[in-house]
Amino acid sequence: MWAWMSTDGMPTGDRAEWFHHVVSQTVAPHRLAITDRTTFTARAGTLSLGCLEMSFHSNSGHYAWRTPKLIRRGDPEHYLLGLVTQGAKTVSQRRTDSRMEAGDVVLWDTSHPYVARSSASGQTRMTVLHIPRDRMLLPANRLDAALGSRLTTTTGVAAVLREFLGSLRNHADEGSPTGRELLARTTLDLVTGALAQQLDLVDHVPPDTSKEVALRRIDAFIDLRLGDQDLTPGVIAARHHISVRTLHALFQPRGEAVAASITRRRLERCRADLADPGQAHRPVHEIAARWGFRRPDGFSRAFRAAYRISPREYRRLARTGRVAGDEPGT
C-alpha cells in the first residue's frame, strides 16, 4: 500500500526540516535548501514493489545536493528513473545538466554526486522508480554515461513506459504482493527496453526481456484501442510489423489467446463503468459500444459467461455495495 505524508496542517517553520528528513529517507541522504520557506508545501508517497521501490513527490521550489561525504555516509546504490508529471525539474550529474518538464524522464544515480532543483514557481510533481544497480542488465559504463540526461518519451518503448508509469502509480497497490512482484518485473523489462533503445544498446537486451518489451508495447496498443470494434489480431500484428503467427506465439506463455485477451479487457472496462456512480445515467448498451462490443446481446452473453451475472444485475448490486462475481469465472 502507498504510504503518504504531507505538510498539511504542519507549522510553516517545521516544513523544511520535515521535507529534508523525507527526502533523505525515501531517496538517499541529502543536503536541502528551500526556495521560499513561508510558502513551501510538499506531499510524498512510497510504495514497495518487491525488488523495486516507487515514490511520488509533489513540492514547491527547493535544491537538493547529494555530496561525496553523504554518499560515503550511506548509499542505497540505486538508479533513479524519474518521470516529471507537472512543473519543471533540473538534474545535474556527471557534468550533464538537464531541465525536464511534464512528460520528460531522467536517469540519475545515488552513487554519484548530483544536484536536483525543482522550479521555484508552482508545484513540481515527479514519479520515481528506485532500481537497485545490480538489477539493471545493461552495461554499467553506458548507463553511467547517460546519468543526468533527459530521455525523450514521445516514441517507441519510452512512450509506452511513460504511460505505464502513470498507470502503475494509480493501480500498483491494488493487487497482492505476488501481483506487485509481477509488476516489478514488467517495469524492469520496460525500463531496460526504453534505455536500450535510447542508448543504442538493443543488442545487449536479453531475448526474454525483448519479448516482454514487445508484449508490453502490444498491451498498450490494445488498451488504447479497445473501443475500436475493428480491433483484431490481424490489425495488431500489422501495426507492430509482425505476423499473426508471431503475435499468437508471444501470447502463448500467458495461456490466453489474443482475441480472448481483447474480450477480457473490454469486459473489465465495462464492469468498471457499470459500477461507477458517475456513469449511472449511461445505458448498458452505450457502455458496451464504448468498449468495442458491436451487439448488446453479444455483450450480455459475454458478460454473463465471465462473471456469472447479467450486466444489469451487476450494476444494481454495485449500487448497493453488494457486487458479486468480480473475477471472471467465479
XYZ file of C-alpha atoms in Angstrom:
330
model
C 0.000 0.000 0.000
C 1.061 3.586 -0.622
C 2.350 5.361 2.488
C 1.517 9.060 2.197
C 2.977 12.064 4.035
C 2.395 15.806 3.619
C 2.884 19.235 5.148
C -0.885 19.678 5.521
C -1.595 21.147 8.952
C 2.113 21.429 9.752
C 3.552 24.698 11.147
C 5.423 26.632 8.459
C 8.643 26.637 10.480
C 8.736 22.829 10.674
C 8.215 22.061 6.985
C 11.798 22.411 5.722
C 13.216 20.075 8.358
C 10.403 17.583 7.746
C 10.962 17.600 3.982
C 14.719 17.177 4.442
C 14.013 14.070 6.522
C 11.513 12.712 3.973
C 13.873 13.127 1.002
C 16.762 11.564 2.930
C 14.627 8.594 3.959
C 12.772 7.951 0.705
C 15.635 8.644 -1.725
C 19.035 8.951 -0.001
C 20.752 11.351 2.451
C 20.824 14.892 1.031
C 21.534 18.493 1.817
C 18.479 20.625 1.185
C 17.594 24.290 0.678
C 14.022 25.567 0.372
C 13.409 28.406 -2.093
C 10.689 30.099 -0.011
C 10.072 28.735 3.488
C 6.944 30.865 4.003
C 5.003 29.240 1.151
C 6.635 25.809 0.950
C 4.328 22.765 0.764
C 5.049 19.136 -0.062
C 3.465 15.717 -0.339
C 5.268 12.399 -0.741
C 4.347 8.746 -1.034
C 6.261 5.464 -1.132
C 5.275 2.007 -2.376
C 7.205 -1.272 -2.316
C 7.061 -3.400 -5.456
C 9.230 -6.201 -4.133
C 12.594 -5.779 -5.840
C 11.762 -2.150 -6.709
C 10.563 0.880 -4.808
C 8.349 3.599 -6.170
C 7.926 7.102 -4.790
C 5.883 10.167 -5.637
C 6.914 13.720 -4.811
C 4.897 16.928 -5.095
C 6.624 20.018 -3.724
C 7.382 23.708 -4.035
C 10.776 25.009 -5.114
C 13.939 23.617 -3.495
C 17.530 22.495 -4.110
C 18.879 19.075 -3.082
C 22.573 18.080 -3.065
C 23.954 14.547 -2.921
C 27.586 15.078 -1.924
C 30.565 12.670 -1.780
C 30.503 12.908 2.012
C 26.831 11.904 2.131
C 27.459 9.053 -0.314
C 30.176 7.702 1.991
C 27.766 8.009 4.917
C 25.105 5.887 3.254
C 24.285 4.722 -0.267
C 21.335 2.526 -1.304
C 23.117 2.017 -4.670
C 20.032 2.792 -6.705
C 19.444 4.077 -10.182
C 16.620 6.600 -10.010
C 14.359 6.983 -13.009
C 12.031 9.961 -12.652
C 9.009 10.988 -14.720
C 8.005 14.633 -14.353
C 4.213 14.990 -14.431
C 3.891 18.676 -13.523
C 6.166 21.685 -13.336
C 9.887 21.551 -14.075
C 12.884 19.729 -12.595
C 16.610 20.147 -13.235
C 19.135 17.384 -12.533
C 22.908 17.793 -12.801
C 25.133 14.714 -12.596
C 28.498 13.742 -14.095
C 28.822 17.088 -15.938
C 25.374 16.732 -17.535
C 22.660 19.311 -16.816
C 19.103 18.563 -17.908
C 15.900 20.504 -17.412
C 12.782 18.329 -17.521
C 9.187 19.360 -17.951
C 5.959 17.369 -17.823
C 6.345 14.139 -19.792
C 10.154 14.041 -19.609
C 12.174 11.264 -17.977
C 15.623 11.479 -16.393
C 18.014 8.807 -15.092
C 20.325 9.538 -12.183
C 22.158 7.553 -9.524
C 22.597 7.689 -5.748
C 26.220 6.508 -6.023
C 27.449 9.675 -7.755
C 27.153 13.284 -6.560
C 24.314 15.277 -8.073
C 22.193 18.394 -7.680
C 18.419 18.398 -8.203
C 16.326 21.541 -8.368
C 12.544 21.983 -8.506
C 11.003 25.029 -10.139
C 10.503 27.983 -7.810
C 7.072 28.693 -9.304
C 4.191 26.344 -8.555
C 4.362 22.682 -7.660
C 6.653 20.125 -9.263
C 5.407 16.560 -9.370
C 7.550 13.538 -10.140
C 7.105 9.785 -10.029
C 10.377 7.986 -9.274
C 11.445 4.364 -9.672
C 14.211 3.208 -7.308
C 16.083 0.427 -9.100
C 18.957 -1.498 -7.454
C 22.067 -1.169 -9.605
C 22.550 -4.937 -9.676
C 19.075 -5.367 -11.193
C 19.957 -3.449 -14.351
C 21.005 -5.755 -17.161
C 22.595 -3.101 -19.399
C 26.335 -2.202 -19.285
C 27.009 -0.022 -16.234
C 29.533 2.164 -18.056
C 26.978 3.034 -20.749
C 24.302 3.771 -18.175
C 26.680 5.914 -16.143
C 27.474 7.947 -19.256
C 23.756 8.753 -19.575
C 23.241 9.885 -15.976
C 21.563 13.275 -15.744
C 20.390 13.083 -19.356
C 16.864 13.951 -20.426
C 15.245 10.986 -22.149
C 12.625 11.529 -24.833
C 9.328 9.716 -24.301
C 7.360 10.605 -27.410
C 8.012 7.411 -29.390
C 8.918 3.755 -29.030
C 9.286 1.868 -25.778
C 9.884 5.083 -23.814
C 6.397 6.298 -24.762
C 4.938 3.017 -23.505
C 6.984 3.348 -20.316
C 5.665 6.867 -19.697
C 2.047 5.694 -19.954
C 2.798 2.593 -17.885
C 4.314 4.625 -15.041
C 1.167 6.718 -14.811
C -0.960 3.593 -14.605
C 1.461 1.997 -12.149
C 1.199 4.914 -9.764
C -2.605 4.710 -9.805
C -3.075 0.945 -9.623
C 0.086 -0.780 -8.340
C -1.177 -1.045 -4.758
C -4.462 -2.712 -5.695
C -3.142 -6.259 -6.075
C -1.458 -8.900 -3.954
C 2.271 -8.997 -3.099
C 2.685 -11.582 -5.867
C 0.958 -9.246 -8.291
C 3.224 -6.365 -7.304
C 6.277 -8.548 -7.863
C 4.994 -9.308 -11.371
C 4.541 -5.567 -11.904
C 8.123 -5.011 -10.770
C 9.447 -7.459 -13.349
C 7.322 -5.870 -16.058
C 8.564 -2.426 -15.030
C 12.184 -3.557 -15.189
C 11.637 -5.011 -18.659
C 10.151 -1.742 -19.909
C 12.889 0.371 -18.308
C 15.526 -1.896 -19.865
C 13.880 -1.695 -23.269
C 13.439 2.082 -23.145
C 17.038 2.723 -22.069
C 18.388 0.227 -24.597
C 16.508 1.997 -27.382
C 17.627 5.460 -26.247
C 21.276 4.469 -25.771
C 21.583 2.194 -28.800
C 22.025 -0.900 -26.621
C 19.311 -3.114 -28.119
C 21.850 -5.894 -28.793
C 22.532 -6.058 -25.041
C 18.910 -6.797 -24.097
C 18.348 -10.461 -23.115
C 15.959 -12.299 -25.500
C 13.325 -12.866 -22.810
C 13.333 -9.173 -21.980
C 12.973 -8.255 -25.661
C 9.871 -10.431 -25.892
C 8.413 -8.926 -22.735
C 9.009 -5.398 -24.013
C 7.284 -6.310 -27.288
C 4.346 -7.678 -25.325
C 4.053 -4.520 -23.247
C 4.017 -2.377 -26.373
C 1.255 -4.568 -27.794
C -0.642 -4.437 -24.481
C -0.519 -0.651 -24.537
C -1.711 -0.580 -28.145
C -4.655 -2.857 -27.321
C -5.628 -0.878 -24.225
C -5.645 2.389 -26.155
C -7.886 0.958 -28.887
C -10.336 -1.235 -27.012
C -13.211 0.939 -28.217
C -12.368 0.162 -31.849
C -14.791 -2.540 -32.966
C -12.408 -3.499 -35.774
C -9.525 -4.322 -33.403
C -8.380 -7.839 -34.381
C -5.201 -9.922 -34.120
C -4.528 -9.100 -37.770
C -4.726 -5.350 -37.137
C -2.476 -5.633 -34.073
C 0.120 -7.723 -35.927
C 0.196 -5.349 -38.893
C 0.590 -2.318 -36.638
C 3.639 -3.907 -34.977
C 5.162 -5.249 -38.200
C 4.952 -8.905 -37.188
C 2.967 -11.864 -38.493
C -0.244 -13.020 -36.814
C 1.558 -16.284 -36.070
C 4.323 -14.406 -34.217
C 1.697 -12.438 -32.305
C -0.008 -15.621 -31.147
C 3.388 -17.083 -30.171
C 4.099 -14.046 -27.977
C 0.791 -14.545 -26.143
C 1.095 -18.318 -25.810
C 3.033 -18.341 -22.475
C 0.189 -16.366 -20.916
C -2.312 -19.101 -21.639
C -4.706 -16.556 -23.156
C -5.323 -16.096 -26.872
C -5.124 -12.619 -28.375
C -8.852 -12.373 -29.116
C -9.683 -13.647 -25.622
C -7.390 -11.020 -24.143
C -9.181 -8.262 -26.061
C -12.584 -9.510 -24.888
C -11.448 -9.806 -21.255
C -10.073 -6.263 -21.213
C -13.246 -4.897 -22.783
C -15.347 -6.681 -20.188
C -13.175 -5.291 -17.380
C -13.683 -1.741 -18.675
C -17.445 -2.308 -18.982
C -17.586 -3.757 -15.464
C -15.778 -0.714 -14.062
C -18.158 1.659 -15.866
C -21.212 -0.249 -14.673
C -20.023 0.071 -11.069
C -19.182 3.781 -11.433
C -21.895 6.012 -9.879
C -20.817 8.811 -12.177
C -21.954 6.750 -15.167
C -25.272 5.576 -13.774
C -27.073 7.636 -16.434
C -25.427 5.715 -19.307
C -27.495 2.844 -20.765
C -25.839 -0.568 -20.634
C -25.758 -0.836 -24.431
C -23.956 2.524 -24.658
C -21.238 1.357 -22.251
C -20.863 -1.859 -24.237
C -20.491 0.038 -27.507
C -17.990 2.425 -25.949
C -15.674 -0.523 -25.300
C -15.993 -2.187 -28.687
C -18.936 -4.577 -28.393
C -20.949 -4.445 -31.613
C -24.193 -6.018 -30.366
C -25.885 -5.648 -26.952
C -26.976 -9.291 -26.895
C -23.431 -10.466 -27.632
C -22.114 -8.268 -24.826
C -24.687 -9.608 -22.350
C -23.751 -13.209 -23.158
C -20.025 -12.492 -22.824
C -20.519 -10.618 -19.533
C -22.636 -13.387 -18.032
C -20.165 -16.050 -19.174
C -17.297 -14.172 -17.498
C -18.948 -13.014 -14.274
C -21.947 -15.373 -13.832
C -24.280 -12.374 -13.643
C -26.030 -10.087 -16.152
C -24.733 -6.554 -16.722
C -27.945 -5.000 -15.364
C -27.883 -7.127 -12.228
C -24.206 -6.326 -11.703
C -24.951 -2.602 -11.913
C -27.836 -2.957 -9.440
C -25.672 -4.829 -6.920
C -22.796 -2.369 -7.377
C -25.089 0.470 -6.345
C -25.865 -1.310 -3.068
C -22.235 -2.263 -2.410
C -23.036 -5.970 -2.793
C -21.191 -6.731 -6.025
C -20.898 -10.400 -6.900
C -18.720 -12.097 -9.458
C -15.897 -9.556 -9.591
C -13.445 -12.056 -11.019
C -14.082 -13.815 -14.334
C -15.247 -17.362 -13.917
C -16.167 -17.006 -10.223
